[in-house]
Coordinates of C-alpha atoms in Angstrom, one line a residue:
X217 CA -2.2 29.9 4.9
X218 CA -4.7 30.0 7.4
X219 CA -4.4 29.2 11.3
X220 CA -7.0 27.2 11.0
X221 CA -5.3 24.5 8.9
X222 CA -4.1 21.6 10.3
X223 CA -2.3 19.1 9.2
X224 CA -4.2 16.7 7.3
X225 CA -3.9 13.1 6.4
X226 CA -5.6 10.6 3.9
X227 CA -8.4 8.7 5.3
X228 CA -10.7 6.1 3.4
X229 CA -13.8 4.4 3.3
X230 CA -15.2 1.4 1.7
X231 CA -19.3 0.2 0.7
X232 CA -20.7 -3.2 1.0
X233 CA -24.6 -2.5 1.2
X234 CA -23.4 1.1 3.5
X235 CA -20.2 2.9 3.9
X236 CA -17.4 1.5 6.9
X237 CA -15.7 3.3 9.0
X238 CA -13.2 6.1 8.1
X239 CA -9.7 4.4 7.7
X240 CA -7.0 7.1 8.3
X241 CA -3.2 6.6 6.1
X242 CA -0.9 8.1 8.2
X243 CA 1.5 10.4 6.4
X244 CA 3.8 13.0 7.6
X245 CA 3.2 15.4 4.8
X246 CA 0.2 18.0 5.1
X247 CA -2.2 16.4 2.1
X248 CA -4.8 18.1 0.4
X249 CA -7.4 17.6 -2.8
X250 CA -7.2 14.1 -3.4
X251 CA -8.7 12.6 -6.5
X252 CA -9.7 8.9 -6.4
X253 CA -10.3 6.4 -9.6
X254 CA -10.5 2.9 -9.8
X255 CA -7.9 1.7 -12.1
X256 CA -9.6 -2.0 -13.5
X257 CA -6.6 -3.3 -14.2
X258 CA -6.1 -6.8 -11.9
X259 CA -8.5 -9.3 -11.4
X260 CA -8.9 -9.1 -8.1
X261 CA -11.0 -7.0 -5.9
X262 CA -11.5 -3.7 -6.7
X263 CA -7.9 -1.9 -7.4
X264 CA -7.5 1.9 -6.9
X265 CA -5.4 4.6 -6.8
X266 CA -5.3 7.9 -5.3
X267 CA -3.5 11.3 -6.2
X268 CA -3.3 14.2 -4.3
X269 CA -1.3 17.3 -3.4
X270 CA 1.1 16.8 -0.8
X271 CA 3.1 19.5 1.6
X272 CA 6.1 18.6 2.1
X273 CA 8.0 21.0 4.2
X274 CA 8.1 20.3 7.8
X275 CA 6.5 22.2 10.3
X276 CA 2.9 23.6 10.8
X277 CA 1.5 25.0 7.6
X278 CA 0.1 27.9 8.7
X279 CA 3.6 28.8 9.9
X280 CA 4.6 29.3 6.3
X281 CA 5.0 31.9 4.2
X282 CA 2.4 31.8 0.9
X283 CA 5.4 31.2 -1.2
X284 CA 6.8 28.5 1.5
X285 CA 3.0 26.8 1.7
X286 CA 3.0 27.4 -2.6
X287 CA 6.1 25.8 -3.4
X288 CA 6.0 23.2 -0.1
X289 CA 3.2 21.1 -2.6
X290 CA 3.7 18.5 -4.8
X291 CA 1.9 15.4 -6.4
X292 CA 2.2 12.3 -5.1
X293 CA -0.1 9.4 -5.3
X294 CA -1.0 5.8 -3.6
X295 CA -2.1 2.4 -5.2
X296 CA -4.6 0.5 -3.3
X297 CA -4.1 -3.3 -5.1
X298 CA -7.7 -4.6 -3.9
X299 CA -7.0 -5.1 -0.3
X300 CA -3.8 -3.0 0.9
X301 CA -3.1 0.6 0.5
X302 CA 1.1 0.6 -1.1
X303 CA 3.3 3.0 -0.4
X304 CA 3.3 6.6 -1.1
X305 CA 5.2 7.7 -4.6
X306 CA 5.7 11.0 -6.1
X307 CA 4.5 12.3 -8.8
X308 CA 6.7 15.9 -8.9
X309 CA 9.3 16.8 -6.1
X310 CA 10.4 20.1 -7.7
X311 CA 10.1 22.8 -4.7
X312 CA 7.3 24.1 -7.3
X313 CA 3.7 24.7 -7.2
X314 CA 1.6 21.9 -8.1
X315 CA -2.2 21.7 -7.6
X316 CA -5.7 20.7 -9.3
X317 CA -4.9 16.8 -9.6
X318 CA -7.5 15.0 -11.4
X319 CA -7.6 11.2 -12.8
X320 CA -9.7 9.5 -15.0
X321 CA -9.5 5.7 -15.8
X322 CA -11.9 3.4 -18.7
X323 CA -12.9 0.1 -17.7
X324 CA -9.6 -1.7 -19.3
X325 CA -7.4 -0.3 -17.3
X326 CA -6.2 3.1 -19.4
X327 CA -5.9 5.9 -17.4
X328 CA -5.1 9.8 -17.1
X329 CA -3.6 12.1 -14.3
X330 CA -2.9 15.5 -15.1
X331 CA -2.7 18.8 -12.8
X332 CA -1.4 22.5 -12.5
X333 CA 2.2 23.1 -12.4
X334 CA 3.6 26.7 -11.9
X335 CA 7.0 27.2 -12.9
X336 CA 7.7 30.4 -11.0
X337 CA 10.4 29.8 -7.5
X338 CA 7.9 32.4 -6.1
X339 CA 4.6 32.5 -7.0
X340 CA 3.4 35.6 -4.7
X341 CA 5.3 38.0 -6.4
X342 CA 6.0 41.2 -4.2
X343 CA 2.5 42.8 -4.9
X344 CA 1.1 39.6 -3.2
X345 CA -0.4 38.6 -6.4
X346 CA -0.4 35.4 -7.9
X347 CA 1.8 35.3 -10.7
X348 CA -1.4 33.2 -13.0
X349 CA 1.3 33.6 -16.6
X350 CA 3.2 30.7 -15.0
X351 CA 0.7 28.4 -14.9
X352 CA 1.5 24.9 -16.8
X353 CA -0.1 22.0 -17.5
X354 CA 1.2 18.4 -16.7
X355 CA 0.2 15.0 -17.1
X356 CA 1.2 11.2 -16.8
X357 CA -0.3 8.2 -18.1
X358 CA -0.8 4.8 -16.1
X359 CA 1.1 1.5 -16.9
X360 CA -0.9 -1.5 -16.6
X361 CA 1.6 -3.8 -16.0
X362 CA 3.9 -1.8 -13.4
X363 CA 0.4 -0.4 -11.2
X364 CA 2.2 2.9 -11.9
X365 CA 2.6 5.9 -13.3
X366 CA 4.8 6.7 -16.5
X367 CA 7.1 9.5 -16.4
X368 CA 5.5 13.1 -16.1
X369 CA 5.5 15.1 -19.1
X370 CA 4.8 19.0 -19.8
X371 CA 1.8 19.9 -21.9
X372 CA 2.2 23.9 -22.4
X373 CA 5.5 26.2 -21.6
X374 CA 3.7 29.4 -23.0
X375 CA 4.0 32.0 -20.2
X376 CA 0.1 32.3 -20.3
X377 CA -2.0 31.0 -17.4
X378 CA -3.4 27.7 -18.3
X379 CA -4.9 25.7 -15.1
X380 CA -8.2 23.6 -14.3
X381 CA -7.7 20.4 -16.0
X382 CA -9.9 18.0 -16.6
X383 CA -9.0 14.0 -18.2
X384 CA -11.0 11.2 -19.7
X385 CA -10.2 7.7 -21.2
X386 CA -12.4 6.7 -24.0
X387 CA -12.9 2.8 -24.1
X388 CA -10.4 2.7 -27.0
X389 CA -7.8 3.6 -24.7
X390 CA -7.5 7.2 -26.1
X391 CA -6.3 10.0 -23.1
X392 CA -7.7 13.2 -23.5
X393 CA -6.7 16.4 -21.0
X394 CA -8.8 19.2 -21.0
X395 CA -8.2 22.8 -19.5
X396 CA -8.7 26.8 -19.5
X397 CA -6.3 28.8 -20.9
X398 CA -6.3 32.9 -20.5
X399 CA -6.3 35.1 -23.6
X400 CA -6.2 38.6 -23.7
X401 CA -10.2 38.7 -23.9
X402 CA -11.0 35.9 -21.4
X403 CA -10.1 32.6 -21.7
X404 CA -10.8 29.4 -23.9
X405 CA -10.7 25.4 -23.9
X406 CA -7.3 23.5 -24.2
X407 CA -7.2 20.0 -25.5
X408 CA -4.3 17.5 -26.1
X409 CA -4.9 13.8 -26.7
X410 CA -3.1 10.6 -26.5
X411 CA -3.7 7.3 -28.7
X412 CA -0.7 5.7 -27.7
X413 CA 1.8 7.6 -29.5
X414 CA 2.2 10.5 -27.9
X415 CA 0.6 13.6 -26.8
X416 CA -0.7 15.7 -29.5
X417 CA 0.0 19.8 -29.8
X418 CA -2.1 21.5 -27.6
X419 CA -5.1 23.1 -29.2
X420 CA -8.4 25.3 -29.1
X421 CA -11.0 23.2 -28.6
X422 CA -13.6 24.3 -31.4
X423 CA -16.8 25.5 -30.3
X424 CA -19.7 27.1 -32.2
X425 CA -22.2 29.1 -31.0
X426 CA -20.4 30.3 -27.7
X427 CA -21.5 33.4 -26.6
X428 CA -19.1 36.3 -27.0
X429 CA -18.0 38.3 -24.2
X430 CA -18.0 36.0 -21.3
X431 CA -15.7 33.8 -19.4
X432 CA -15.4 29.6 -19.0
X433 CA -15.3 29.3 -15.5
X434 CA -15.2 25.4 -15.5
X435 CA -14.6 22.4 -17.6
X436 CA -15.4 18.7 -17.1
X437 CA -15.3 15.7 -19.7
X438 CA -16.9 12.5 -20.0
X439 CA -19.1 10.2 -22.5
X440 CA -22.7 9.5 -23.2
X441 CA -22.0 6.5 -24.6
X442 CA -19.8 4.2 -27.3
X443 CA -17.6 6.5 -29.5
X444 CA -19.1 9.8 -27.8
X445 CA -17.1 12.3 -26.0
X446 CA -19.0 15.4 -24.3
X447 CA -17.1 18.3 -22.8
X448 CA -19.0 20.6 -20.1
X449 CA -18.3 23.8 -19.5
X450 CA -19.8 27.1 -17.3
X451 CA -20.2 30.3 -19.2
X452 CA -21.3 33.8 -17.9
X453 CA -21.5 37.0 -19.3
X454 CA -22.1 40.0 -17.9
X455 CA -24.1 42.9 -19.8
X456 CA -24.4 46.6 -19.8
X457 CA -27.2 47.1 -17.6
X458 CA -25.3 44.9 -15.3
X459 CA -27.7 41.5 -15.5
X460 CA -25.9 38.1 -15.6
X461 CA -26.2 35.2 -17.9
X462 CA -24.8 32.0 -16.3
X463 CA -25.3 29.0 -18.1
X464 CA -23.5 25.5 -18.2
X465 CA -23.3 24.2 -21.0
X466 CA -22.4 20.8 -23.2
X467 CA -20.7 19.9 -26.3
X468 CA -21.3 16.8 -27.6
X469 CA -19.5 15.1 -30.4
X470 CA -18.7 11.9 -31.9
X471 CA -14.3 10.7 -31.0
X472 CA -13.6 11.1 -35.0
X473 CA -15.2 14.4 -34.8
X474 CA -13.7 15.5 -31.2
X475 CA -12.1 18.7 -33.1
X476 CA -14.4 19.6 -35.4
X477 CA -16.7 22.9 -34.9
X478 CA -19.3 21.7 -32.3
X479 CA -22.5 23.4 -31.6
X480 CA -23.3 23.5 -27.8
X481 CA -26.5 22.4 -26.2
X482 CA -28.0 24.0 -22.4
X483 CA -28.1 21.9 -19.5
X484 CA -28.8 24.6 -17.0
X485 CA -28.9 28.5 -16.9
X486 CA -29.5 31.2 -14.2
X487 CA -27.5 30.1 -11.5
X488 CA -24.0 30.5 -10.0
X489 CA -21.9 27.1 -10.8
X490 CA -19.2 25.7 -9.6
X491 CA -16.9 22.2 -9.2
X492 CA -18.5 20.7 -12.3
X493 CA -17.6 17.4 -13.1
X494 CA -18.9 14.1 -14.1
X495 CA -19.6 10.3 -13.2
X496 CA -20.5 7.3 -15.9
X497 CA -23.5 5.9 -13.7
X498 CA -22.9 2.1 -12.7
X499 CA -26.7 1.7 -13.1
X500 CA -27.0 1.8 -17.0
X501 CA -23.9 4.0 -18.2
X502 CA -25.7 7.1 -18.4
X503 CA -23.5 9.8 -19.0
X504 CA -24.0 12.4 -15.2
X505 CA -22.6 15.5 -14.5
X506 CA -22.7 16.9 -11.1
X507 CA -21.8 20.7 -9.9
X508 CA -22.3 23.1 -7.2
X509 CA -24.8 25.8 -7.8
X510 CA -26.1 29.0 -6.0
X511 CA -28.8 31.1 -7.3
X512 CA -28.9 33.3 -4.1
X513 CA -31.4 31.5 -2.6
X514 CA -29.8 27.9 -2.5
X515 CA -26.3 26.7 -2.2
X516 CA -25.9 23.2 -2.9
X517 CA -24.8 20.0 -5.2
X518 CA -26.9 19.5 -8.2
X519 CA -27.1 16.9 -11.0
X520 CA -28.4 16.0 -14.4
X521 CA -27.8 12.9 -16.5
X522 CA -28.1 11.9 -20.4
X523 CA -27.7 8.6 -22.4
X524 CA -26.5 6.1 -23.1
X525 CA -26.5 6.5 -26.6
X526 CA -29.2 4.4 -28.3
X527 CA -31.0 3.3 -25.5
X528 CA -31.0 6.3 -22.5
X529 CA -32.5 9.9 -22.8
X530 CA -31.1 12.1 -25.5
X531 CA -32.0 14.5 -23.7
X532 CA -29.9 16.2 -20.9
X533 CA -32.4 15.7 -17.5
X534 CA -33.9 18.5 -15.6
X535 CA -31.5 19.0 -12.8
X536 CA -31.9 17.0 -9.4
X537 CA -30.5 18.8 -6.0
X538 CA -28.7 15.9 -4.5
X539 CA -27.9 18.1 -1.2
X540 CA -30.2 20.2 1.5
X541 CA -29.3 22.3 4.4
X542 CA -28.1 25.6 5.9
X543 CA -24.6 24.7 6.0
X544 CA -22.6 25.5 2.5
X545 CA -21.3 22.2 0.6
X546 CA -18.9 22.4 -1.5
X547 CA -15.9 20.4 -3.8
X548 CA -18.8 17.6 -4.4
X549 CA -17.9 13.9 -5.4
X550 CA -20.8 11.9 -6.5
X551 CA -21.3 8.1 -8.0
X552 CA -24.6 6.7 -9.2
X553 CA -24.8 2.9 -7.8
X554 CA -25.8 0.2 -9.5
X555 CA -29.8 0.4 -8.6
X556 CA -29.5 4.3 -9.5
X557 CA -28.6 5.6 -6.0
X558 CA -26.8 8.6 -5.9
X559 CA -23.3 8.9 -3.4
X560 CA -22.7 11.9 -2.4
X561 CA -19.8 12.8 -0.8
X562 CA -18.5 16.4 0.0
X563 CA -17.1 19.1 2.4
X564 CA -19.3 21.3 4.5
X565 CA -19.1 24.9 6.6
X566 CA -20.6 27.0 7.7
X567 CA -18.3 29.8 6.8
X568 CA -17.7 31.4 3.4
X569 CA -14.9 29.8 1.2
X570 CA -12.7 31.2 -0.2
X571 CA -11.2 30.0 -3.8
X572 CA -7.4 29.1 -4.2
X573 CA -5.4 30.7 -7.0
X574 CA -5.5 29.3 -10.3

């Protein structure tokens, strides 16, 4: 931990034309790396929730010990039922590490959490390293009719890192939880899905034509359009003459043929990226992704949209810089509003940042 940390609480704004005024939650916990959706699932208003990691040991955080800050964090989450933010509710309260909470919903009402949960008691092991093989992933699914969310289950118990997850609803109601998982050359894509049933075995997500040699650094997942699903993903590979090829990347696919070999397609190359993830715009559905790029020149939030299917671009666009300035912005959330407006919304510093353990 670092002295600079204070202890932070949830805050929120709502827009009507522009945004209001920052509303702070109070809590009593230390809360970090929320993830905001809205669920579509009462009549009224615009219902929400919001998950996030929470520290729950008392005292100042950057009293702790790493291990005490580590295992201090767990999920827990909020529902906001059009008008009133409820009570907080956990998620995990295990005196474990658990980070990287994401949340998807589709526009019925299905939705997806999922996150990071390491299973060691002390994560810094006495090298000060962290122990990445304990890495898990979990994941709950939301119930309609309670506003809440159905018990948590475990994905993977492999004693192999798996971490950055990444979920989607597809208008069918299907869940689907992607996420990077270390092999003994680099890494690969992770997928499990739910249609109602279950959760299915974890699996390699097939891909064809990925370069050999390099390392996913990121994945995201969203849709183009009716019965698409496309999962983004940030390759680079390094060569002998010590040049770098950085690309991000997209794998488009039909849902019947989700885990069947899929050839890739470029969205953008020659740059350092970062935080990818992706937005349906509200304008006409389009499909966007949204990242953080440097190219040591530039550090700032970047997008590119494609779709819908049939009637949009089939064609990924040329990428837009969405930010501009000297500070560094970073951990980007973006919306596209209804007349095609980009929301950005994002942190800012002027000092380097440094990346949590994963």
């Amino acid at each position: 931990p670092s002295p600079d940390i204070i202890r932070n609480n949830l805050a929120f704004s709502q827009r009507n034309g522009s945004w209001g005024s920052l509303i702070e939650i109070p809590d009593a916990a230390h809360v970090s790396s929320p993830v905001l959706a809205l669920t579509h699932d009462e009549s009224k208003e615009t219902p929400a929730v919001v998950v996030y990691q929470s520290l729950v040991v008392a005292g100042d955080p950057a009293d702790k010990t790493r291990n005490q800050f580590f295992t201090g964090q767990d999920i827990r989450w909020r529902y906001f039922d059009g008008s009133t933010w409820q009570a907080e509710q956990s998620l995990t309260s295990d005196a474990l590490y658990d980070a990287e909470p994401v949340i998807a919903f589709n526009s019925t009402g299905s939705g997806v959490t999922a996150w990071m949960h390491n299973t060691e008691d002390t994560p810094i092991n006495g090298g000060g390293e962290f122990d990445r093989s304990a890495n898990e992933i979990q994941v709950a699914a939301w119930d309609q009719t309670s506003h809440a969310w159905t018990a948590v289950e475990t994905l993977t118990s492999d004693m192999v890192s798996d971490s950055k997850p990444a979920v989607f609803a597809d208008d069918a109601g299907t869940l689907y939880v992607v996420w990077l998982r270390d092999t003994p050359t680099g890494n690969e894509i992770m997928y499990s899905t739910n249609s109602g049933s279950g959760w299915s075995v974890p699996s390699a997500l097939d891909i064809a034509g990925l370069p050999e040699g390099g390392k996913v650094g990121n994945v995201a997942i969203g849709s183009e359009g009716p019965g698409r699903v496309d999962v983004l993903l940030t390759h680079s590979r390094r060569f002998q003459d010590n040049s770098v090829e950085s690309r991000l990347y997209n794998r488009p696919s039909t849902i019947a043929e989700f885990a069947s070999p899929t050839a890739l397609e470029i969205v953008a190359e020659d740059a350092n990226f970062s935080h990818l993830k992706t937005v349906s715009a509200a304008d006409d559905g389009a499909l966007v992704a949204y990242w953080q790029q440097g190219d040591g020149v530039t550090n700032e939030i970047f997008a590119s949209r494609i779709g819908p299917t049939g009637t949009g671009s089939s064609a990924w666009s040329a990428p837009i810089r969405l930010t501009s300035g000297e500070v560094l912005e970073f951990d980007p959330s973006v919306a596209v509003d209804t007349d095609g407006t980009y929301q950005v919304v994002y942190e800012m510093t002027l000092a380097p940042v440094l990346a949590a353990p994963s």
